[in-house]
């Protein structure tokens, strides 16, 4: 008998089918900073509301729930023995601004559905299971990404405490406001020696599963992204008075930079995105003196990505020379490409096969995932679920209920296979 096993007379486990999983994603979509769109960032009131709802669903699935030292919500389902290692399942609950409802939350809700099945059967595995709803994967509030999963991996960087959001609130102060103690962040880290691995289910965010008529796919690796904040500084001045040939217009320089970035990414087989731009002082009758913009670069290999970034830097320097602008570069995120663990990949393959596809499509993920942060210290594997038109980071994100039903079956079988392989 373990100290964690549910007391006799514990409430009946609520079954969670695909429709219920989708309904829970709909509920999470209502926790937003901006009415009319889904917008849920790390350590915000909406994050707290998403954690609270998720904790309720975890408890209904027979788990104990707690918020960890990084603000992640964690549900635990005890193993067959008190000393059983822990298999982690999860994904993230934060979103980009104007997000869809499945990028992240679907993986957390699927994991809870799998535990609900085990608990309904009263089945205890040779591993304990913990479902993690990570608080920050997207990195939209503080610039650095994957903060929740990096805390769990034990790769937290103390320099992040000074990162500030758009209102100037530091990560350190945001921790306090959320009821967390920054000095305890190390306690969120999991001892890899006690962890059997990490499995994540996530929408594909690309078109290939749908195009090949498949519900599920297997992830071969996750491309590593680098992100930068780039600032071009020229000279502000009167929109009427300063002759065109004498201007040092920072936004015109940034416009050329954006097109160079697009051209170089295409030429070099990478993906590169400028997703944010701010102009100072920002008035219709003032020449922009400063343009600050983001850059996100990814590729199949770190070498290819870094080569693209080098070419982009050269182009930026040329633009700045031609236009008499100053260039400042700050790297806000860097992650190497991550490879999954072959034994866990085999477990996910077995899971997809149990759901009816013996020859699953194997896909490189160019999107980032919590698994890549976890992978610094813990073996992982991932399963993809088809999404309509490959659309993601957009409110039109959609999945088919029948695919979600297949995903629950496959993820359950993958968890059982991983537990068996570990034993
Ligand atoms: C997360 O969605 C990312 O790939 O940036
Ligand atoms: Mn995302
Ligand atoms: Mn995601």
Coordinates of C-alpha atoms and ligand atoms in Angstrom, one line a residue:
X1 CA 0.0 0.0 0.0
X2 CA 1.5 3.3 -0.9
X3 CA 1.0 6.5 1.1
X4 CA -0.3 8.1 -2.1
X5 CA -2.9 5.5 -3.1
X6 CA -6.5 6.9 -3.0
X7 CA -8.5 6.2 0.1
X8 CA -11.3 3.7 -0.2
X9 CA -14.5 5.5 -0.8
X10 CA -12.7 8.1 -3.0
X11 CA -15.1 9.7 -5.5
X12 CA -15.8 7.8 -8.8
X13 CA -13.5 8.7 -11.6
X14 CA -15.1 10.9 -14.3
X15 CA -14.6 9.3 -17.8
X16 CA -13.0 11.7 -20.3
X17 CA -13.7 11.0 -23.9
X18 CA -12.7 13.0 -26.9
X19 CA -15.7 15.3 -26.7
X20 CA -14.9 16.0 -23.1
X21 CA -11.2 16.8 -23.9
X22 CA -12.4 19.2 -26.6
X23 CA -14.9 20.7 -24.1
X24 CA -12.1 21.3 -21.6
X25 CA -10.0 23.1 -24.3
X26 CA -13.1 25.3 -24.9
X27 CA -13.2 26.1 -21.1
X28 CA -9.5 27.0 -21.1
X29 CA -10.1 29.3 -24.0
X30 CA -12.3 31.4 -21.8
X31 CA -9.3 32.3 -19.5
X32 CA -7.9 35.2 -21.4
X33 CA -6.5 38.6 -20.9
X34 CA -8.2 40.0 -23.9
X35 CA -12.0 39.5 -24.4
X36 CA -12.8 38.1 -27.9
X37 CA -9.5 36.3 -28.3
X38 CA -7.4 33.7 -26.5
X39 CA -4.4 35.4 -24.8
X40 CA -3.0 33.7 -21.8
X41 CA 0.6 34.5 -20.7
X42 CA 2.8 33.2 -17.9
X43 CA 2.0 34.2 -14.3
X44 CA -1.1 36.2 -15.1
X45 CA -4.6 35.9 -13.5
X46 CA -5.7 33.8 -16.5
X47 CA -2.8 31.5 -16.0
X48 CA -3.9 31.0 -12.4
X49 CA -7.5 30.3 -13.6
X50 CA -6.3 27.8 -16.2
X51 CA -4.2 26.1 -13.4
X52 CA -7.2 26.0 -11.1
X53 CA -9.5 24.4 -13.7
X54 CA -6.8 21.9 -14.7
X55 CA -6.2 21.0 -11.0
X56 CA -9.9 20.2 -10.8
X57 CA -9.8 17.9 -13.8
X58 CA -6.7 16.2 -12.5
X59 CA -8.4 15.5 -9.2
X60 CA -11.4 14.2 -11.0
X61 CA -9.1 11.8 -12.8
X62 CA -7.8 10.4 -9.5
X63 CA -4.7 12.6 -9.2
X64 CA -3.4 14.9 -6.5
X65 CA -2.7 18.3 -7.9
X66 CA -0.2 21.0 -6.8
X67 CA 1.3 24.2 -8.3
X68 CA 5.1 23.7 -8.5
X69 CA 7.7 26.3 -7.7
X70 CA 7.7 27.7 -11.3
X71 CA 3.9 28.0 -11.5
X72 CA 3.4 24.8 -13.5
X73 CA 0.3 22.7 -12.5
X74 CA 1.3 19.1 -11.6
X75 CA -1.1 16.2 -11.1
X76 CA 0.3 13.0 -9.6
X77 CA -1.1 9.4 -10.0
X78 CA 0.8 7.0 -7.8
X79 CA 2.5 4.0 -9.1
X80 CA 2.2 0.4 -8.0
X81 CA 4.9 0.8 -5.4
X82 CA 6.0 3.8 -3.4
X83 CA 9.5 3.8 -4.9
X84 CA 8.3 3.6 -8.5
X85 CA 10.0 6.1 -10.8
X86 CA 7.8 8.8 -12.4
X87 CA 6.8 9.0 -16.0
X88 CA 6.0 12.7 -16.9
X89 CA 3.3 13.6 -19.4
X90 CA 2.4 17.1 -20.4
X91 CA 2.4 20.2 -22.5
X92 CA 1.8 23.9 -21.9
X93 CA -1.2 26.0 -20.9
X94 CA 0.1 29.4 -22.0
X95 CA -0.7 30.8 -25.4
X96 CA 0.4 33.3 -28.0
X97 CA -1.8 36.4 -28.3
X98 CA -4.9 35.6 -30.4
X99 CA -4.2 31.9 -30.2
X100 CA -6.0 28.8 -31.1
X101 CA -7.3 26.6 -28.4
X102 CA -5.3 23.4 -28.9
X103 CA -1.6 24.4 -29.1
X104 CA -0.5 23.1 -25.7
X105 CA -3.8 22.6 -23.8
X106 CA -4.8 19.6 -26.0
X107 CA -1.7 17.7 -24.8
X108 CA -2.4 18.4 -21.2
X109 CA -6.1 17.4 -21.5
X110 CA -5.2 14.2 -23.4
X111 CA -2.7 13.2 -20.7
X112 CA -5.4 13.7 -18.0
X113 CA -7.8 11.6 -20.1
X114 CA -5.3 8.8 -20.1
X115 CA -4.8 8.9 -16.4
X116 CA -8.6 9.0 -15.9
X117 CA -8.8 5.7 -17.9
X118 CA -6.2 4.1 -15.7
X119 CA -7.8 5.4 -12.5
X120 CA -11.3 4.2 -13.7
X121 CA -9.9 0.7 -14.0
X122 CA -8.0 1.0 -10.7
X123 CA -4.8 0.2 -12.6
X124 CA -1.5 1.1 -11.0
X125 CA 1.6 0.9 -13.2
X126 CA 5.3 0.2 -12.4
X127 CA 5.7 4.0 -12.8
X128 CA 3.9 6.8 -11.1
X129 CA 2.5 9.3 -13.6
X130 CA 2.7 13.1 -13.3
X131 CA 0.8 15.3 -15.7
X132 CA 2.4 18.7 -16.2
X133 CA 0.6 21.8 -17.5
X134 CA 3.6 24.1 -18.1
X135 CA 3.1 27.7 -17.4
X136 CA 5.3 29.1 -20.1
X137 CA 6.3 27.6 -23.4
X138 CA 5.6 30.4 -25.8
X139 CA 7.7 33.0 -24.1
X140 CA 5.3 35.8 -25.1
X141 CA 5.5 37.7 -21.8
X142 CA 9.2 37.7 -20.8
X143 CA 10.9 37.0 -24.2
X144 CA 12.8 33.9 -23.0
X145 CA 10.7 30.8 -23.8
X146 CA 10.0 27.4 -22.2
X147 CA 10.5 28.8 -18.7
X148 CA 8.1 26.3 -17.1
X149 CA 9.8 23.2 -18.6
X150 CA 13.3 24.6 -18.1
X151 CA 12.6 24.9 -14.4
X152 CA 11.5 21.3 -14.4
X153 CA 14.6 20.3 -16.3
X154 CA 16.8 22.1 -13.8
X155 CA 18.2 24.5 -16.4
X156 CA 16.8 27.7 -14.9
X157 CA 19.1 30.7 -15.6
X158 CA 19.2 33.2 -12.7
X159 CA 19.8 36.0 -15.2
X160 CA 16.1 35.6 -16.3
X161 CA 14.9 37.1 -13.0
X162 CA 15.6 40.6 -14.5
X163 CA 13.7 40.0 -17.7
X164 CA 10.7 42.4 -17.8
X165 CA 7.4 42.3 -19.6
X166 CA 5.9 45.1 -21.7
X167 CA 4.8 46.9 -18.5
X168 CA 8.2 46.7 -17.0
X169 CA 7.2 44.0 -14.5
X170 CA 10.3 41.8 -13.8
X171 CA 10.0 38.0 -13.8
X172 CA 11.1 38.2 -10.2
X173 CA 8.2 40.5 -9.2
X174 CA 5.8 38.4 -11.3
X175 CA 6.7 35.3 -9.3
X176 CA 5.8 37.1 -6.1
X177 CA 2.6 38.5 -7.6
X178 CA 1.6 34.9 -8.5
X179 CA 2.3 33.7 -5.0
X180 CA 5.6 32.0 -5.8
X181 CA 8.9 32.3 -4.0
X182 CA 11.8 32.9 -6.5
X183 CA 14.3 31.6 -4.0
X184 CA 12.7 28.1 -4.3
X185 CA 12.9 27.8 -8.1
X186 CA 15.5 25.0 -7.8
X187 CA 12.8 22.8 -6.1
X188 CA 10.9 22.7 -9.4
X189 CA 13.8 20.7 -10.9
X190 CA 13.2 17.0 -11.1
X191 CA 15.9 14.5 -10.3
X192 CA 16.5 12.7 -13.6
X193 CA 17.4 9.6 -11.7
X194 CA 13.8 9.3 -10.5
X195 CA 12.2 10.1 -13.8
X196 CA 11.3 7.4 -16.4
X197 CA 10.9 9.9 -19.2
X198 CA 8.6 12.5 -20.7
X199 CA 5.9 12.0 -23.3
X200 CA 4.1 14.9 -25.0
X201 CA 1.1 14.9 -27.4
X202 CA 0.7 18.1 -29.4
X203 CA -1.1 19.2 -32.6
X204 CA 1.2 19.0 -35.6
X205 CA 1.1 22.8 -36.5
X206 CA 1.9 21.7 -40.0
X207 CA -0.1 20.2 -42.9
X208 CA 1.5 16.7 -43.4
X209 CA -0.7 14.5 -41.3
X210 CA -3.9 15.9 -42.8
X211 CA -2.5 15.7 -46.3
X212 CA -1.7 12.1 -45.9
X213 CA -5.0 11.2 -44.3
X214 CA -3.5 10.4 -40.9
X215 CA -4.7 11.3 -37.4
X216 CA -1.3 10.8 -35.6
X217 CA 2.4 11.0 -36.3
X218 CA 5.7 10.4 -34.6
X219 CA 8.2 13.2 -33.9
X220 CA 11.8 12.5 -35.2
X221 CA 13.4 15.6 -33.6
X222 CA 12.7 19.2 -32.7
X223 CA 14.5 21.9 -34.5
X224 CA 16.2 24.4 -32.3
X225 CA 15.2 28.1 -32.5
X226 CA 17.2 31.2 -31.9
X227 CA 15.5 34.4 -31.1
X228 CA 16.8 38.0 -31.1
X229 CA 15.7 41.5 -30.4
X230 CA 17.2 43.8 -33.0
X231 CA 17.3 47.5 -32.6
X232 CA 18.1 49.9 -35.4
X233 CA 18.8 53.5 -34.3
X234 CA 18.8 56.4 -36.7
X235 CA 17.6 60.0 -36.0
X236 CA 14.1 61.1 -35.4
X237 CA 13.1 64.4 -37.1
X238 CA 10.4 66.4 -38.7
X239 CA 8.4 64.5 -41.4
X240 CA 8.2 67.7 -43.4
X241 CA 11.4 69.5 -42.7
X242 CA 14.1 66.9 -43.1
X243 CA 15.0 66.3 -46.8
X244 CA 14.6 62.7 -47.9
X245 CA 18.3 62.2 -48.8
X246 CA 19.5 63.4 -45.3
X247 CA 17.3 61.0 -43.3
X248 CA 18.4 58.2 -41.0
X249 CA 15.0 56.5 -40.9
X250 CA 15.2 53.5 -38.6
X251 CA 12.0 52.0 -39.9
X252 CA 13.0 52.2 -43.5
X253 CA 16.1 50.3 -42.5
X254 CA 14.1 47.7 -40.6
X255 CA 11.8 47.3 -43.7
X256 CA 14.8 46.4 -45.8
X257 CA 16.0 44.1 -43.1
X258 CA 12.7 42.2 -43.0
X259 CA 12.8 41.6 -46.7
X260 CA 16.5 40.5 -46.5
X261 CA 15.6 38.1 -43.7
X262 CA 12.8 36.6 -45.8
X263 CA 15.0 36.2 -48.9
X264 CA 17.9 34.7 -47.0
X265 CA 15.7 32.2 -45.2
X266 CA 14.3 31.0 -48.5
X267 CA 17.7 30.8 -50.1
X268 CA 19.3 28.9 -47.2
X269 CA 16.4 26.5 -46.5
X270 CA 15.5 27.9 -43.1
X271 CA 12.5 29.5 -41.5
X272 CA 12.9 33.0 -40.2
X273 CA 10.2 35.3 -38.8
X274 CA 10.0 38.9 -37.8
X275 CA 6.8 38.8 -35.6
X276 CA 7.0 42.1 -33.7
X277 CA 8.1 45.6 -34.5
X278 CA 8.1 48.8 -32.4
X279 CA 8.9 52.2 -33.7
X280 CA 10.0 55.2 -31.7
X281 CA 8.8 57.9 -31.2
X282 CA 5.8 56.6 -33.1
X283 CA 3.9 59.6 -34.7
X284 CA 2.7 60.1 -38.2
X285 CA 4.7 63.3 -38.6
X286 CA 8.0 62.2 -37.0
X287 CA 10.7 60.2 -38.8
X288 CA 11.2 57.0 -36.9
X289 CA 14.4 57.3 -34.8
X290 CA 14.4 53.8 -33.6
X291 CA 13.0 50.5 -34.8
X292 CA 13.1 47.4 -32.6
X293 CA 12.0 44.1 -34.0
X294 CA 12.1 40.4 -33.1
X295 CA 13.7 37.7 -35.1
X296 CA 13.1 33.9 -34.8
X297 CA 15.3 31.6 -36.9
X298 CA 15.0 27.8 -37.2
X299 CA 16.3 25.0 -39.3
X300 CA 16.6 21.2 -39.4
X301 CA 20.1 21.4 -38.0
X302 CA 21.8 23.9 -35.7
X303 CA 24.6 24.4 -38.3
X304 CA 22.1 25.5 -41.0
X305 CA 20.2 27.8 -38.7
X306 CA 23.5 29.4 -37.4
X307 CA 24.6 29.9 -41.0
X308 CA 21.4 31.6 -41.8
X309 CA 21.8 33.9 -38.8
X310 CA 25.3 34.8 -39.9
X311 CA 24.0 35.8 -43.4
X312 CA 21.3 37.8 -41.8
X313 CA 23.8 39.6 -39.6
X314 CA 25.9 40.5 -42.6
X315 CA 22.8 41.9 -44.4
X316 CA 21.8 43.9 -41.4
X317 CA 25.3 45.4 -41.1
X318 CA 25.2 46.4 -44.8
X319 CA 21.8 48.0 -44.4
X320 CA 23.1 49.9 -41.3
X321 CA 26.2 51.1 -43.2
X322 CA 24.2 52.3 -46.2
X323 CA 21.6 54.1 -44.1
X324 CA 23.9 55.4 -41.3
X325 CA 22.0 53.4 -38.6
X326 CA 23.4 51.8 -35.5
X327 CA 22.6 48.1 -34.8
X328 CA 22.2 46.5 -31.4
X329 CA 21.6 42.7 -31.1
X330 CA 20.3 40.9 -28.1
X331 CA 19.9 37.2 -28.2
X332 CA 16.8 36.3 -26.1
X333 CA 16.5 32.6 -26.7
X334 CA 18.7 29.8 -28.0
X335 CA 17.9 26.1 -28.0
X336 CA 19.8 23.3 -29.8
X337 CA 17.9 20.8 -31.9
X338 CA 16.8 17.9 -29.7
X339 CA 16.6 14.2 -30.5
X340 CA 14.1 11.9 -28.7
X341 CA 14.9 8.8 -26.8
X342 CA 14.7 5.7 -29.1
X343 CA 13.0 3.5 -26.4
X344 CA 10.3 6.1 -25.8
X345 CA 9.9 6.7 -29.5
X346 CA 9.3 2.9 -29.8
X347 CA 6.6 3.2 -27.1
X348 CA 4.9 6.0 -29.0
X349 CA 5.1 4.0 -32.2
X350 CA 3.5 1.1 -30.4
X351 CA 0.8 3.5 -29.2
X352 CA 0.0 4.8 -32.6
X353 CA 0.0 1.3 -34.0
X354 CA -2.5 0.2 -31.2
X355 CA -4.7 3.0 -32.5
X356 CA -4.6 1.5 -36.0
X357 CA -1.6 3.0 -37.9
X358 CA 1.3 0.5 -38.2
X359 CA 3.4 2.8 -40.3
X360 CA 3.1 6.2 -38.8
X361 CA 4.4 9.3 -40.5
X362 CA 7.6 10.5 -38.9
X363 CA 7.9 14.3 -38.7
X364 CA 10.6 16.8 -37.8
X365 CA 9.1 19.5 -35.6
X366 CA 10.1 23.0 -36.6
X367 CA 7.8 24.2 -33.8
X368 CA 9.3 24.4 -30.3
X369 CA 7.9 22.2 -27.5
X370 CA 8.3 21.7 -23.8
X371 CA 10.0 18.4 -24.7
X372 CA 13.0 20.2 -26.1
X373 CA 13.6 21.9 -22.7
X374 CA 12.9 18.7 -20.7
X375 CA 15.3 16.9 -23.1
X376 CA 18.2 18.7 -21.5
X377 CA 18.1 16.2 -18.6
X378 CA 15.2 13.8 -19.2
X379 CA 14.6 11.4 -22.2
X380 CA 11.5 12.2 -24.2
X381 CA 9.3 11.3 -27.2
X382 CA 6.4 13.1 -28.8
X383 CA 3.2 12.2 -30.7
X384 CA 1.6 14.7 -33.2
X385 CA -2.1 15.0 -33.8
X386 CA -3.4 16.3 -37.2
X387 CA -4.8 19.8 -37.2
X388 CA -7.0 21.3 -39.9
X389 CA -5.0 22.9 -42.7
X390 CA -1.9 22.8 -40.5
X391 CA -3.1 26.0 -39.0
X392 CA -1.7 27.1 -35.6
X393 CA -0.9 30.3 -33.7
X394 CA -4.2 31.4 -35.1
X395 CA -7.8 31.3 -33.8
X396 CA -8.8 29.0 -36.7
X397 CA -6.8 26.1 -35.1
X398 CA -9.0 23.0 -35.3
X399 CA -8.9 19.3 -34.7
X400 CA -11.3 16.4 -35.5
X401 CA -13.0 14.7 -32.6
X402 CA -12.3 11.3 -34.2
X403 CA -8.5 12.2 -34.3
X404 CA -8.6 13.2 -30.6
X405 CA -10.3 9.9 -29.8
X406 CA -7.5 8.1 -31.7
X407 CA -5.0 10.2 -29.8
X408 CA -6.4 9.2 -26.4
X409 CA -6.2 5.5 -27.4
X410 CA -2.7 5.9 -28.8
X411 CA -1.3 8.0 -25.9
X412 CA -2.7 5.5 -23.4
X413 CA -1.1 2.6 -25.2
X414 CA 2.2 4.6 -25.4
X415 CA 2.1 5.3 -21.7
X416 CA 1.5 1.6 -21.0
X417 CA 4.3 0.6 -23.4
X418 CA 6.7 3.1 -21.8
X419 CA 5.8 1.9 -18.3
X420 CA 6.4 -1.7 -19.4
X421 CA 9.7 -0.9 -21.1
X422 CA 10.8 0.9 -18.0
X423 CA 9.9 -2.0 -15.7
Ligands
LIG1 C1 6.2 27.6 -30.0 O1 5.1 27.5 -30.4 C2 7.2 27.9 -30.9 O2 7.6 27.0 -31.7 O3 7.7 29.1 -31.0
LIG2 MN1 2.8 27.6 -29.8
LIG3 MN1 2.9 24.4 -28.3

